[in-house]
Short mmCIF file of C-alpha atoms in Angstrom, two decimals:
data_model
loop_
_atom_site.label_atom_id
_atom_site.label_comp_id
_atom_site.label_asym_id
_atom_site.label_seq_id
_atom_site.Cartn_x
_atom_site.Cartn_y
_atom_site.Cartn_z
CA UNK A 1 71.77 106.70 90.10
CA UNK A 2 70.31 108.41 93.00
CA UNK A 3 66.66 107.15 92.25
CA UNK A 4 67.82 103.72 91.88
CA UNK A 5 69.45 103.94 95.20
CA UNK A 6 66.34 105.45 96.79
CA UNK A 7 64.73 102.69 94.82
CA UNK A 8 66.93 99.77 96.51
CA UNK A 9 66.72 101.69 100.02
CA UNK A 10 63.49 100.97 100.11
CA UNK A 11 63.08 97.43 99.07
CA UNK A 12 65.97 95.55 99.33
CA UNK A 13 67.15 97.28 102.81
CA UNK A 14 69.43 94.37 104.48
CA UNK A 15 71.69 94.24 100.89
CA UNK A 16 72.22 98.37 101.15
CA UNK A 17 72.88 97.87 105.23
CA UNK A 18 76.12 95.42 103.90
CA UNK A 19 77.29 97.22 101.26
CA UNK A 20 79.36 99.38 102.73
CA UNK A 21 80.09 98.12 105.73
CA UNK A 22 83.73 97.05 107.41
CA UNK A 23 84.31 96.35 110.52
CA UNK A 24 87.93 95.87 110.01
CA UNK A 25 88.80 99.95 112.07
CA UNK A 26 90.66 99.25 115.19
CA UNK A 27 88.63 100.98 118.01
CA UNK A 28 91.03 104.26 119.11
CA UNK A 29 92.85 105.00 116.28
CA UNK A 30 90.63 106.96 114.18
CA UNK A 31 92.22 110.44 114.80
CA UNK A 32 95.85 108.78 114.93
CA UNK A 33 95.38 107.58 111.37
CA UNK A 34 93.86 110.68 109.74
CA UNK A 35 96.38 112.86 111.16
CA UNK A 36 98.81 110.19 109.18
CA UNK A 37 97.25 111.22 106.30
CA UNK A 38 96.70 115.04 106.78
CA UNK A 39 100.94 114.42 107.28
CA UNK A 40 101.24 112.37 104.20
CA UNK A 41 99.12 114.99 102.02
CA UNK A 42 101.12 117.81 103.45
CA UNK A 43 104.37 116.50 101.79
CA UNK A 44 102.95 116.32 98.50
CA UNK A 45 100.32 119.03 98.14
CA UNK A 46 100.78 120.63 94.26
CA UNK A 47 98.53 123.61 93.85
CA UNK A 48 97.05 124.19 90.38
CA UNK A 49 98.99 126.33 87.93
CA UNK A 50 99.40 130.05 88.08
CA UNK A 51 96.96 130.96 90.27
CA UNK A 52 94.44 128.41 88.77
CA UNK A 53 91.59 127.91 91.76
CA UNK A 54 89.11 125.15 91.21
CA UNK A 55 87.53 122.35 93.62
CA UNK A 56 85.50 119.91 92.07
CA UNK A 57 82.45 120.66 94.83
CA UNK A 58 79.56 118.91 93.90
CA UNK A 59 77.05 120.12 92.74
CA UNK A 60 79.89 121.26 90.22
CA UNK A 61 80.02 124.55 88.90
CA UNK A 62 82.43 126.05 86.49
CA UNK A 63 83.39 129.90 86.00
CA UNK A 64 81.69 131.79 83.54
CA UNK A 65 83.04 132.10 79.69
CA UNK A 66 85.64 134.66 79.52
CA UNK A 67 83.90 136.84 76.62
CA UNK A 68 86.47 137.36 74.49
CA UNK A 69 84.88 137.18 71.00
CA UNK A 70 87.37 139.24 69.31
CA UNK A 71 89.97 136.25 68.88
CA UNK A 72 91.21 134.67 66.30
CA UNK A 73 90.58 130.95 67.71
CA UNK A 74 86.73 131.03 69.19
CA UNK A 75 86.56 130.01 72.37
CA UNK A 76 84.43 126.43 71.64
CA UNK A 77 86.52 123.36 72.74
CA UNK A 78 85.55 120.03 71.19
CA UNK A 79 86.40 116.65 72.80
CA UNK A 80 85.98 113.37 70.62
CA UNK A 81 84.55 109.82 72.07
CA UNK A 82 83.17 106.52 71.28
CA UNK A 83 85.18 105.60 68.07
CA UNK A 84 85.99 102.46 70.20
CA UNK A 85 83.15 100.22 70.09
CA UNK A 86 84.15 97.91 73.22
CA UNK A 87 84.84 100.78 75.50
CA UNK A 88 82.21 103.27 76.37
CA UNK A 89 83.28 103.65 80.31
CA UNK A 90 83.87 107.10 80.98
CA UNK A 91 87.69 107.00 82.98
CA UNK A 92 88.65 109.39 85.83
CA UNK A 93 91.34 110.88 82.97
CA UNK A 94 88.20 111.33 80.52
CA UNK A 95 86.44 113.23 83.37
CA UNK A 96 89.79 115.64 84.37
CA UNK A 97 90.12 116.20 80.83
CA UNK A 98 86.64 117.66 79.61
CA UNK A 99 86.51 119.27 83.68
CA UNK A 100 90.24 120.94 83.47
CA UNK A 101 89.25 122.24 79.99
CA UNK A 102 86.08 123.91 81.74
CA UNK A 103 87.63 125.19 84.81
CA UNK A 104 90.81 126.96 83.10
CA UNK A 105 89.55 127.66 79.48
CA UNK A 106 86.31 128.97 80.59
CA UNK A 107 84.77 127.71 77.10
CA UNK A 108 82.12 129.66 75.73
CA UNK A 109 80.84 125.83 74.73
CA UNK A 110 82.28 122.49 74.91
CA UNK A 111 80.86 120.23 72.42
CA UNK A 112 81.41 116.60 72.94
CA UNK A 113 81.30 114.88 69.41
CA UNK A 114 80.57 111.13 70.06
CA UNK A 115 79.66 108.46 68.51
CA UNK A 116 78.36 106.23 71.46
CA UNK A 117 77.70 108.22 74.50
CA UNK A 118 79.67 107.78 77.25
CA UNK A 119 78.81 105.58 80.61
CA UNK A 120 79.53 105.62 84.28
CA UNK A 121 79.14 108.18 87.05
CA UNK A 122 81.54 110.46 86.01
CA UNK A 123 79.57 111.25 82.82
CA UNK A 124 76.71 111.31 84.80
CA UNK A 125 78.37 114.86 86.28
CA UNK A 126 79.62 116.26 83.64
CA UNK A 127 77.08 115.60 81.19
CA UNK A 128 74.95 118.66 82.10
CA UNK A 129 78.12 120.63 81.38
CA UNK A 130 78.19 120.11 77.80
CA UNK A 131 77.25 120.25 74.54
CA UNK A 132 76.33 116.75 73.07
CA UNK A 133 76.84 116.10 69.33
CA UNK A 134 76.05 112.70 67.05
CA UNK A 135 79.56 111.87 65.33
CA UNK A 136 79.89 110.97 62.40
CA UNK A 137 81.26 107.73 61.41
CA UNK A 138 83.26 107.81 58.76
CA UNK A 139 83.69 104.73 56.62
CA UNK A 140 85.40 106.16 53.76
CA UNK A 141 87.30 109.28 52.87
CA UNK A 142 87.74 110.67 49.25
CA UNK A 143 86.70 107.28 48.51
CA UNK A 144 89.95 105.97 50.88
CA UNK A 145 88.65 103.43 53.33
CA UNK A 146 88.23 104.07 57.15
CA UNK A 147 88.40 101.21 59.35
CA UNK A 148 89.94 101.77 62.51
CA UNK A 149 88.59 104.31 65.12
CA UNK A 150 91.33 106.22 65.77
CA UNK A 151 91.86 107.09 61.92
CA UNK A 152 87.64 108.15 62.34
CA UNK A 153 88.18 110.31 65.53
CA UNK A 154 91.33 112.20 63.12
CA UNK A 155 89.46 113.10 60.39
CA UNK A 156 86.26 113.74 62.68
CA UNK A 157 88.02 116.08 64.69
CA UNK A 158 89.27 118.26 61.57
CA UNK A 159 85.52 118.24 60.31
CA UNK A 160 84.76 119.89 63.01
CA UNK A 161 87.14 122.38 63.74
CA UNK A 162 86.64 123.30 59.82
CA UNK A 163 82.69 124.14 60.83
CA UNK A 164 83.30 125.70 64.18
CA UNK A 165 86.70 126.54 64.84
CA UNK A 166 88.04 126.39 68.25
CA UNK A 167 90.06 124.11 70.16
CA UNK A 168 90.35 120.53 69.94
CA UNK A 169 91.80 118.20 73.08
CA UNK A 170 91.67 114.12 73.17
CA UNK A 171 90.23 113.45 76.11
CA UNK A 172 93.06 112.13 78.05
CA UNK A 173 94.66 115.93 77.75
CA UNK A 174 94.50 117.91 80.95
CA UNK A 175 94.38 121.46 81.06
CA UNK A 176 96.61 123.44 82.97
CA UNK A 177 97.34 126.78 82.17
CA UNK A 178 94.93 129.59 80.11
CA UNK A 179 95.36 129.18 76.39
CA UNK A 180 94.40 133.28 76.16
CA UNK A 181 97.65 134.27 74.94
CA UNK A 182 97.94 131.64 71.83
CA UNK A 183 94.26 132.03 70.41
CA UNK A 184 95.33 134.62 67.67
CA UNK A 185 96.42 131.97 65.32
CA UNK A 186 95.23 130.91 62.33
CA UNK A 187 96.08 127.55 63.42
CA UNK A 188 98.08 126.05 66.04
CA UNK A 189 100.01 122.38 67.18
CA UNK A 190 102.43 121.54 69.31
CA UNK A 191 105.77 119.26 69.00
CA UNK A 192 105.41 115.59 69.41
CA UNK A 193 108.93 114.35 71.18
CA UNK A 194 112.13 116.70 71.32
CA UNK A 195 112.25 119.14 68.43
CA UNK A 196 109.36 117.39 67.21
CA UNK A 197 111.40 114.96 66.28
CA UNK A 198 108.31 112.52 65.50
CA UNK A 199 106.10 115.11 64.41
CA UNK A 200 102.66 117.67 65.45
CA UNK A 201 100.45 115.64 67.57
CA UNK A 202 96.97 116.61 66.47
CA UNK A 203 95.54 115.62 70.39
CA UNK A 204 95.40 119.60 70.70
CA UNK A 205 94.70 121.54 67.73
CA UNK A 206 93.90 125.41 67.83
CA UNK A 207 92.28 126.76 64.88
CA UNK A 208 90.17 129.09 63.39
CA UNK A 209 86.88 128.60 60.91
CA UNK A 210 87.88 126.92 57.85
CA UNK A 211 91.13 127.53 58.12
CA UNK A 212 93.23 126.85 55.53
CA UNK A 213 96.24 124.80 57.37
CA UNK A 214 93.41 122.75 58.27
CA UNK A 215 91.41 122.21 55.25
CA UNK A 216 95.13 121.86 53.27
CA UNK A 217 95.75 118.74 55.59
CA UNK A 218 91.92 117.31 55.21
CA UNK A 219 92.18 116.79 52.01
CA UNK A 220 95.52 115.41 52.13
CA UNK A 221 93.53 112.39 53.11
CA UNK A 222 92.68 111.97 49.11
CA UNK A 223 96.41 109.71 49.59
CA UNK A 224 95.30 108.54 53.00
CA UNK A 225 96.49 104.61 53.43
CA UNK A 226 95.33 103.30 56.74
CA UNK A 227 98.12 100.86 56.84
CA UNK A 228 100.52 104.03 57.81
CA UNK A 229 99.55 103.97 61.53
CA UNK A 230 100.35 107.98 62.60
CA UNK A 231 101.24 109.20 59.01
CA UNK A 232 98.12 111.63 58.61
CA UNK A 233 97.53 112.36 61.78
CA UNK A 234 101.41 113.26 63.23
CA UNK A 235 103.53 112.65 60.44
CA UNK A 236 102.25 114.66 57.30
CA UNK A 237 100.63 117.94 59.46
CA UNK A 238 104.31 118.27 60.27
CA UNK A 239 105.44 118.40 56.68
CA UNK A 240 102.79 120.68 55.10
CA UNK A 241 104.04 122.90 58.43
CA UNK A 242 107.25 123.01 56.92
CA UNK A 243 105.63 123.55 53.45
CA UNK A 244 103.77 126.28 54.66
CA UNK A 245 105.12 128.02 58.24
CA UNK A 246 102.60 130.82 57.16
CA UNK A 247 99.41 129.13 57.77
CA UNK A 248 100.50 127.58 61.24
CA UNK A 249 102.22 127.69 64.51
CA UNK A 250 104.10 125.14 66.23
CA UNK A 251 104.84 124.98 69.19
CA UNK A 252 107.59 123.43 71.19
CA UNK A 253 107.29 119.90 72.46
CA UNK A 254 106.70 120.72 76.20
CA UNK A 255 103.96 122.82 75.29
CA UNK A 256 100.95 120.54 75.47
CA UNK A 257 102.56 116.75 75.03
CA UNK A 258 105.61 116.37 77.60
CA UNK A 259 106.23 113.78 79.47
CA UNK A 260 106.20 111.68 75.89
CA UNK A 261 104.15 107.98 75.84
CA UNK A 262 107.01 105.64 76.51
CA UNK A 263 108.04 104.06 79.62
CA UNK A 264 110.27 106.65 80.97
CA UNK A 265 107.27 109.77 80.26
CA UNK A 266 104.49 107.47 81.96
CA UNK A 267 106.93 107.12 84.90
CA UNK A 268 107.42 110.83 85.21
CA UNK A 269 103.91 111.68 84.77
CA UNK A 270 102.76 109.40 87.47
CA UNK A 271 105.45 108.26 89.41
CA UNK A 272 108.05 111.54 89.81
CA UNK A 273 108.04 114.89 91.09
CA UNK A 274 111.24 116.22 89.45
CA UNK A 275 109.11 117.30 86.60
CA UNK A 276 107.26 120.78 87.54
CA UNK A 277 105.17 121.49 84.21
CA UNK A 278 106.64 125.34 83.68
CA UNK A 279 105.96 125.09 80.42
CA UNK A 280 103.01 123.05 79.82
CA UNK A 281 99.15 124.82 79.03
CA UNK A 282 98.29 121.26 78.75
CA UNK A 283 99.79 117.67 78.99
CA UNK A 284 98.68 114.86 77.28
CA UNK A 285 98.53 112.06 79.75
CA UNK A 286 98.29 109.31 76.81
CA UNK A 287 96.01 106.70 77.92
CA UNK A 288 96.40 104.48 75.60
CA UNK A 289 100.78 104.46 76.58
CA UNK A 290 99.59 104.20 80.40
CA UNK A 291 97.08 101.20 79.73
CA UNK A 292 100.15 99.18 78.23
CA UNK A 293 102.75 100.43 81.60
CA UNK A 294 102.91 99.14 84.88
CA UNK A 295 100.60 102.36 85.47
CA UNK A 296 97.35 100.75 83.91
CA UNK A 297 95.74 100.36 87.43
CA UNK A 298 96.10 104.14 87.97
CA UNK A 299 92.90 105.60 89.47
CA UNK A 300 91.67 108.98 91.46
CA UNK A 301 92.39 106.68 94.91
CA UNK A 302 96.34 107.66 93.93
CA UNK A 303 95.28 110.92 94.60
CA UNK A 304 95.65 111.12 98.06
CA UNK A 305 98.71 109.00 98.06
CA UNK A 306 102.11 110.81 96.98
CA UNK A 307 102.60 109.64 93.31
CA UNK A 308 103.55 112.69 91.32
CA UNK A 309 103.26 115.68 90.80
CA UNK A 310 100.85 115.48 88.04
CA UNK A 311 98.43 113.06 89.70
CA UNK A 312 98.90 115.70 93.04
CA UNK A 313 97.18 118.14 91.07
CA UNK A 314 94.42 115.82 89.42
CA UNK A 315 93.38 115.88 93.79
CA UNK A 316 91.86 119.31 92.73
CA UNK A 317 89.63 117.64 90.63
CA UNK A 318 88.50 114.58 92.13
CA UNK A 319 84.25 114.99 93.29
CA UNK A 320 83.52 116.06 96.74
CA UNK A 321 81.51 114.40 98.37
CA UNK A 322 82.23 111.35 96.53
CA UNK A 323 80.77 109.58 98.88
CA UNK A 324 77.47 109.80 100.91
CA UNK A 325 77.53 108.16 104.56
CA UNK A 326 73.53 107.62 105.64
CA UNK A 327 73.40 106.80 109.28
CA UNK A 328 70.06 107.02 110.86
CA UNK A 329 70.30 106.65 114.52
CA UNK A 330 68.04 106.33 117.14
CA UNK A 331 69.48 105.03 120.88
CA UNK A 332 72.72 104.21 119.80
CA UNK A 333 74.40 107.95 121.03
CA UNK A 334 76.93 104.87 122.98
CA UNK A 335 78.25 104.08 119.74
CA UNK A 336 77.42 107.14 117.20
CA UNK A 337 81.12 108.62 117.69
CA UNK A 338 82.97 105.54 116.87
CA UNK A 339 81.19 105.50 113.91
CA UNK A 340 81.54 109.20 112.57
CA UNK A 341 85.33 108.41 113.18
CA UNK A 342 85.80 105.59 111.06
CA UNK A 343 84.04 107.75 108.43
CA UNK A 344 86.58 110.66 109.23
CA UNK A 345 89.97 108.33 109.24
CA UNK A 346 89.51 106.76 106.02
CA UNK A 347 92.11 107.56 103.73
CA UNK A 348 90.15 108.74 100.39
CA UNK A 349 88.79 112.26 102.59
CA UNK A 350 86.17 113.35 99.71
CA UNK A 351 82.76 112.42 101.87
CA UNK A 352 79.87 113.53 104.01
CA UNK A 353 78.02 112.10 106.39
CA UNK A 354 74.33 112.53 106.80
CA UNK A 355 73.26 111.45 109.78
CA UNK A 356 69.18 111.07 110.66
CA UNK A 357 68.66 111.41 114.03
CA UNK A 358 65.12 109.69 114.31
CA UNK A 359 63.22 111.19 117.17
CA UNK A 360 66.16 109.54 118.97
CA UNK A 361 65.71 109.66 123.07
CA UNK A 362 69.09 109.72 123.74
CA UNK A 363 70.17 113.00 121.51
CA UNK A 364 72.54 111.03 119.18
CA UNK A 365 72.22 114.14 116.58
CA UNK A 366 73.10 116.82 119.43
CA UNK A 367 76.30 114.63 120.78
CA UNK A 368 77.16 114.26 117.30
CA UNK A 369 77.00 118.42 116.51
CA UNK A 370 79.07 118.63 119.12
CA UNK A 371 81.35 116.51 118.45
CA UNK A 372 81.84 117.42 114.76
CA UNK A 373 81.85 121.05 116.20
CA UNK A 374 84.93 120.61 118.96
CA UNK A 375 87.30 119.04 115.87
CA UNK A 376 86.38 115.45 116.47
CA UNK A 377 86.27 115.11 112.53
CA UNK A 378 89.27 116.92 112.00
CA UNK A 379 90.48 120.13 110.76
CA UNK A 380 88.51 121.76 108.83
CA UNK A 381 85.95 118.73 108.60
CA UNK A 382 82.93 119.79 110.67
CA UNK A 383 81.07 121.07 107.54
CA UNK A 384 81.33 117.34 106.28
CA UNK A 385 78.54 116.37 108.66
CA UNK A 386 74.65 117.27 108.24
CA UNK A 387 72.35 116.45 111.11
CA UNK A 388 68.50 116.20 110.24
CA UNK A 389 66.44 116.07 113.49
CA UNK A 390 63.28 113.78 112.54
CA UNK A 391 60.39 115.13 114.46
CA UNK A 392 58.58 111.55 114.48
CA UNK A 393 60.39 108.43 115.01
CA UNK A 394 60.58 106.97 111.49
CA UNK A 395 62.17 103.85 111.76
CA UNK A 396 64.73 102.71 110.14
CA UNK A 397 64.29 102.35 105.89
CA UNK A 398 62.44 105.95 106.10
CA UNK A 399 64.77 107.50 108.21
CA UNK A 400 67.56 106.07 105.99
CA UNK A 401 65.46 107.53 102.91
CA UNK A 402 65.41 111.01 104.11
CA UNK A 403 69.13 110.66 104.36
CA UNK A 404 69.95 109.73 101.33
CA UNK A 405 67.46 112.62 99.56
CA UNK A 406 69.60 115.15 101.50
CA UNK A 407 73.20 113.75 100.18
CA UNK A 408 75.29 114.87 97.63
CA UNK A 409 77.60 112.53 97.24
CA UNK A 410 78.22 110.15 93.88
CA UNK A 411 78.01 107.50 95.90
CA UNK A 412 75.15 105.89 98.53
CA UNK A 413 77.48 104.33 101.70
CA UNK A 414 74.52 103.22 103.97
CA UNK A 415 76.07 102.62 107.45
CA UNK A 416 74.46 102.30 111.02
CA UNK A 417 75.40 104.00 114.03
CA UNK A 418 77.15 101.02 115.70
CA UNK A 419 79.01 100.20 112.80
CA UNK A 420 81.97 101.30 111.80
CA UNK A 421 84.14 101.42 108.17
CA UNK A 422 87.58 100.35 107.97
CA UNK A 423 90.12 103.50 106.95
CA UNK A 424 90.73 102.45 103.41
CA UNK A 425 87.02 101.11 102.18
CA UNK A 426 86.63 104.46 100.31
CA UNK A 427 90.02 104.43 99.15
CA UNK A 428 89.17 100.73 97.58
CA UNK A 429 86.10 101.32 96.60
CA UNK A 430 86.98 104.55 94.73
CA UNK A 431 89.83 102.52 93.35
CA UNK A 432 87.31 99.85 92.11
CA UNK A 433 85.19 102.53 90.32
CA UNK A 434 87.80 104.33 88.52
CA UNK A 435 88.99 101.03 86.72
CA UNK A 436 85.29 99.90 86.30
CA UNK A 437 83.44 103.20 85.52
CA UNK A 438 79.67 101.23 85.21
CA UNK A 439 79.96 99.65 88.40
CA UNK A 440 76.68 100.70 90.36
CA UNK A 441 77.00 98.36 93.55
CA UNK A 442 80.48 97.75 95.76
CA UNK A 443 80.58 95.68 98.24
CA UNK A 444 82.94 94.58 101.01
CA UNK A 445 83.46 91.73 103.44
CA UNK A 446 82.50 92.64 107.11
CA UNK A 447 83.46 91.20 110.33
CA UNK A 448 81.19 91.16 113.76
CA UNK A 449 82.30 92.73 116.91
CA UNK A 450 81.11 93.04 120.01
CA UNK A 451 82.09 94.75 123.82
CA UNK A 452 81.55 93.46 126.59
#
């Protein structure tokens, strides 16, 4: 995305100067409103579990694998995707899942089984981060037909811990807690509903090489009947468990998949903090339940809003920068500090701003240094801005080039020095990308100002 960015900078110059560009900020209340926020935030900060310490700082880096090789479950987690052949987008929950999984379980490998890649930006990051495989699709089983993706992903997802071993998650499952203390099982589930009153969920599944709770249930499929929505894949693992309590453990329900999928668990997950997660490693956030609630416009924009407790810690994980503000400037030090506040007071706080000062006579760059360097960003925030001091007057396009090869960010926000963003563009347009995930343009009405 970046080279198609640099691409666009430098021929189609005038679209990239509108894109991101509001004029809606009321002039003096930049620091008013992002102390607001730093309030808000306060009142609902979660910290990660047990010590947990991750920030999703791009470029991103996870910690190293643990080396453990003398347990029972290897350390290789597997996520499944692109059973579904109309949805490819890769979600803000898809990209807290396979990132959560990295940060806590410090995988000696995650292999990502899929049958269509995934798309968006957020695979664009973690892609480097793992271990791509072709999956299999499976169009028959002991001569049983397979039509429906989910019943694919189940039995792919047995296939391969029977090769590898290790630990499977669906990738709306978010890791919380280390899962050191439970690999030295032959294989392991956890409780779907109280008591397991429905059954073993198989969207986490611990288990060693060929184990034989696991090959006992594959080739349970020889009865398989697709017309039996969740009998093979929740149903029936809980019945050979009671068969055979030697081969596997279970675990309680609030283990890995509480809150449950119906109204009242989507509404804890993201719209409650009486529900601390003591006793969760994991918790399955159920995607597919929270695309039929009122909840199915949740994106990483809720983040920074107080929701949950849940979607408080999913703010750990959410890509700084996000976004990239470009803002050459060259005689506009007049205006340069309205504009680096309307960058600091918006609402979604995961940017930088890379600002180009182009040979400019007026020291724009210096005034904005010091400005950045006496707190007018806000706390903390002065490492958020990068001054490059252009030895030659550029002009514009170049100078806004050389800008956008130093950024980090996701996300290209080309703005000028006498412009200025209104405090929830980021928020919306972060919104807007969650729910579309192939999006590779935003762009926003803008109103002219002058002073007189």
């Amino acid at each position: 995305r970046r080279g198609k960015l640099l691409f666009a900078a430098a021929v189609a110059l005038v679209t990239l100067i509108v894109v991101f560009k509001n004029g809606s900020f009321l002039h003096g209340r930049g620091l008013g409103l992002l102390q607001s926020y730093l309030d808000d935030w306060r009142q609902c900060e979660v910290p990660l579990p047990d010590g947990v310490s991750f920030s999703a700082t791009l470029p991103l880096q996870f910690p190293k694998h643990s080396g453990q090789h003398d347990r029972t479950v290897p350390n290789i987690v597997h996520f499944l995707f692109g059973y579904k052949w109309d949805n490819t987008g890769f979600n803000f929950v898809n990209f807290v899942a396979v990132v959560s999984a990295l940060a806590v379980l410090k995988p000696k490998v995650v292999m990502f089984h899929c049958l269509q890649e995934p798309t968006g930006f957020l695979w664009e990051l973690v892609r480097p981060h793992v271990t791509l495989v072709q999956g299999r699709d499976v169009k028959n089983i002991f001569g049983n037909p397979i039509n429906h993706y989910a019943h694919k992903a189940d039995i792919v997802r047995l296939e391969a811990l029977l090769e590898h071993g290790g630990i499977y998650l669906d990738v709306d499952v978010v890791t919380l807690r280390s899962f050191d203390q439970i690999m030295d099982v032959d294989a392991a589930m956890g409780e779907e509903g109280e008591n397991g009153r429905i059954g073993l969920c198989n969207a986490v599944i611990l288990a060693k090489p060929n184990s034989p709770f696991v090959r006992m249930w594959y080739e349970s499929y020889k009865t398989f009947n697709q017309s039996m929505w969740n009998y093979h894949s929740v149903v029936l693992p809980k019945e050979l468990a009671k068969q055979h309590p030697e081969m596997i453990t279970q675990f309680g329900y609030q283990m890995f998949h509480w809150p449950l999928w119906d109204e009242g668990g989507i509404r804890t997950m993201l719209d409650s903090f009486e529900y601390g997660y003591s006793m969760n490693r994991a918790v399955h956030v159920w995607n597919t339940g929270m695309m039929r609630s009122d909840f199915r416009n949740f994106s990483m924009s809720w983040c920074f809003q107080c929701h949950s407790t849940l979607i408080s810690m999913m703010r750990h994980y959410v890509p700084d920068p996000l976004f990239s503000v470009v803002m050459p400037c060259h005689n506009q030090a007049r205006y340069v500090i309205e504009a680096l506040v309307s960058v600091s007071a918006q609402s979604f706080p995961k940017w930088e701003i890379i600002l180009v000062d182009d040979r400019s006579p007026d020291g724009c760059g210096m005034l904005a240094q010091d400005f950045a360097a006496r707190g007018g960003l806000g706390p903390g925030n002065e490492h958020r801005l990068k001054v490059l001091m252009s030895p030659i007057n550029h002009g514009l396009a170049a100078s806004r080039n050389l800008g956008i090869k130093a950024a980090r960010g996701v996300w290209i926000c080309a703005l000028d020095a006498d412009d200025k963003l209104g405090p929830n563009y980021f928020f919306d347009a972060a919104h807007e990308m969650t729910l579309q995930p192939d999006l590779q343009l935003i762009y926003s009405n803008q109103k002219f100002f002058s002073r007189l």
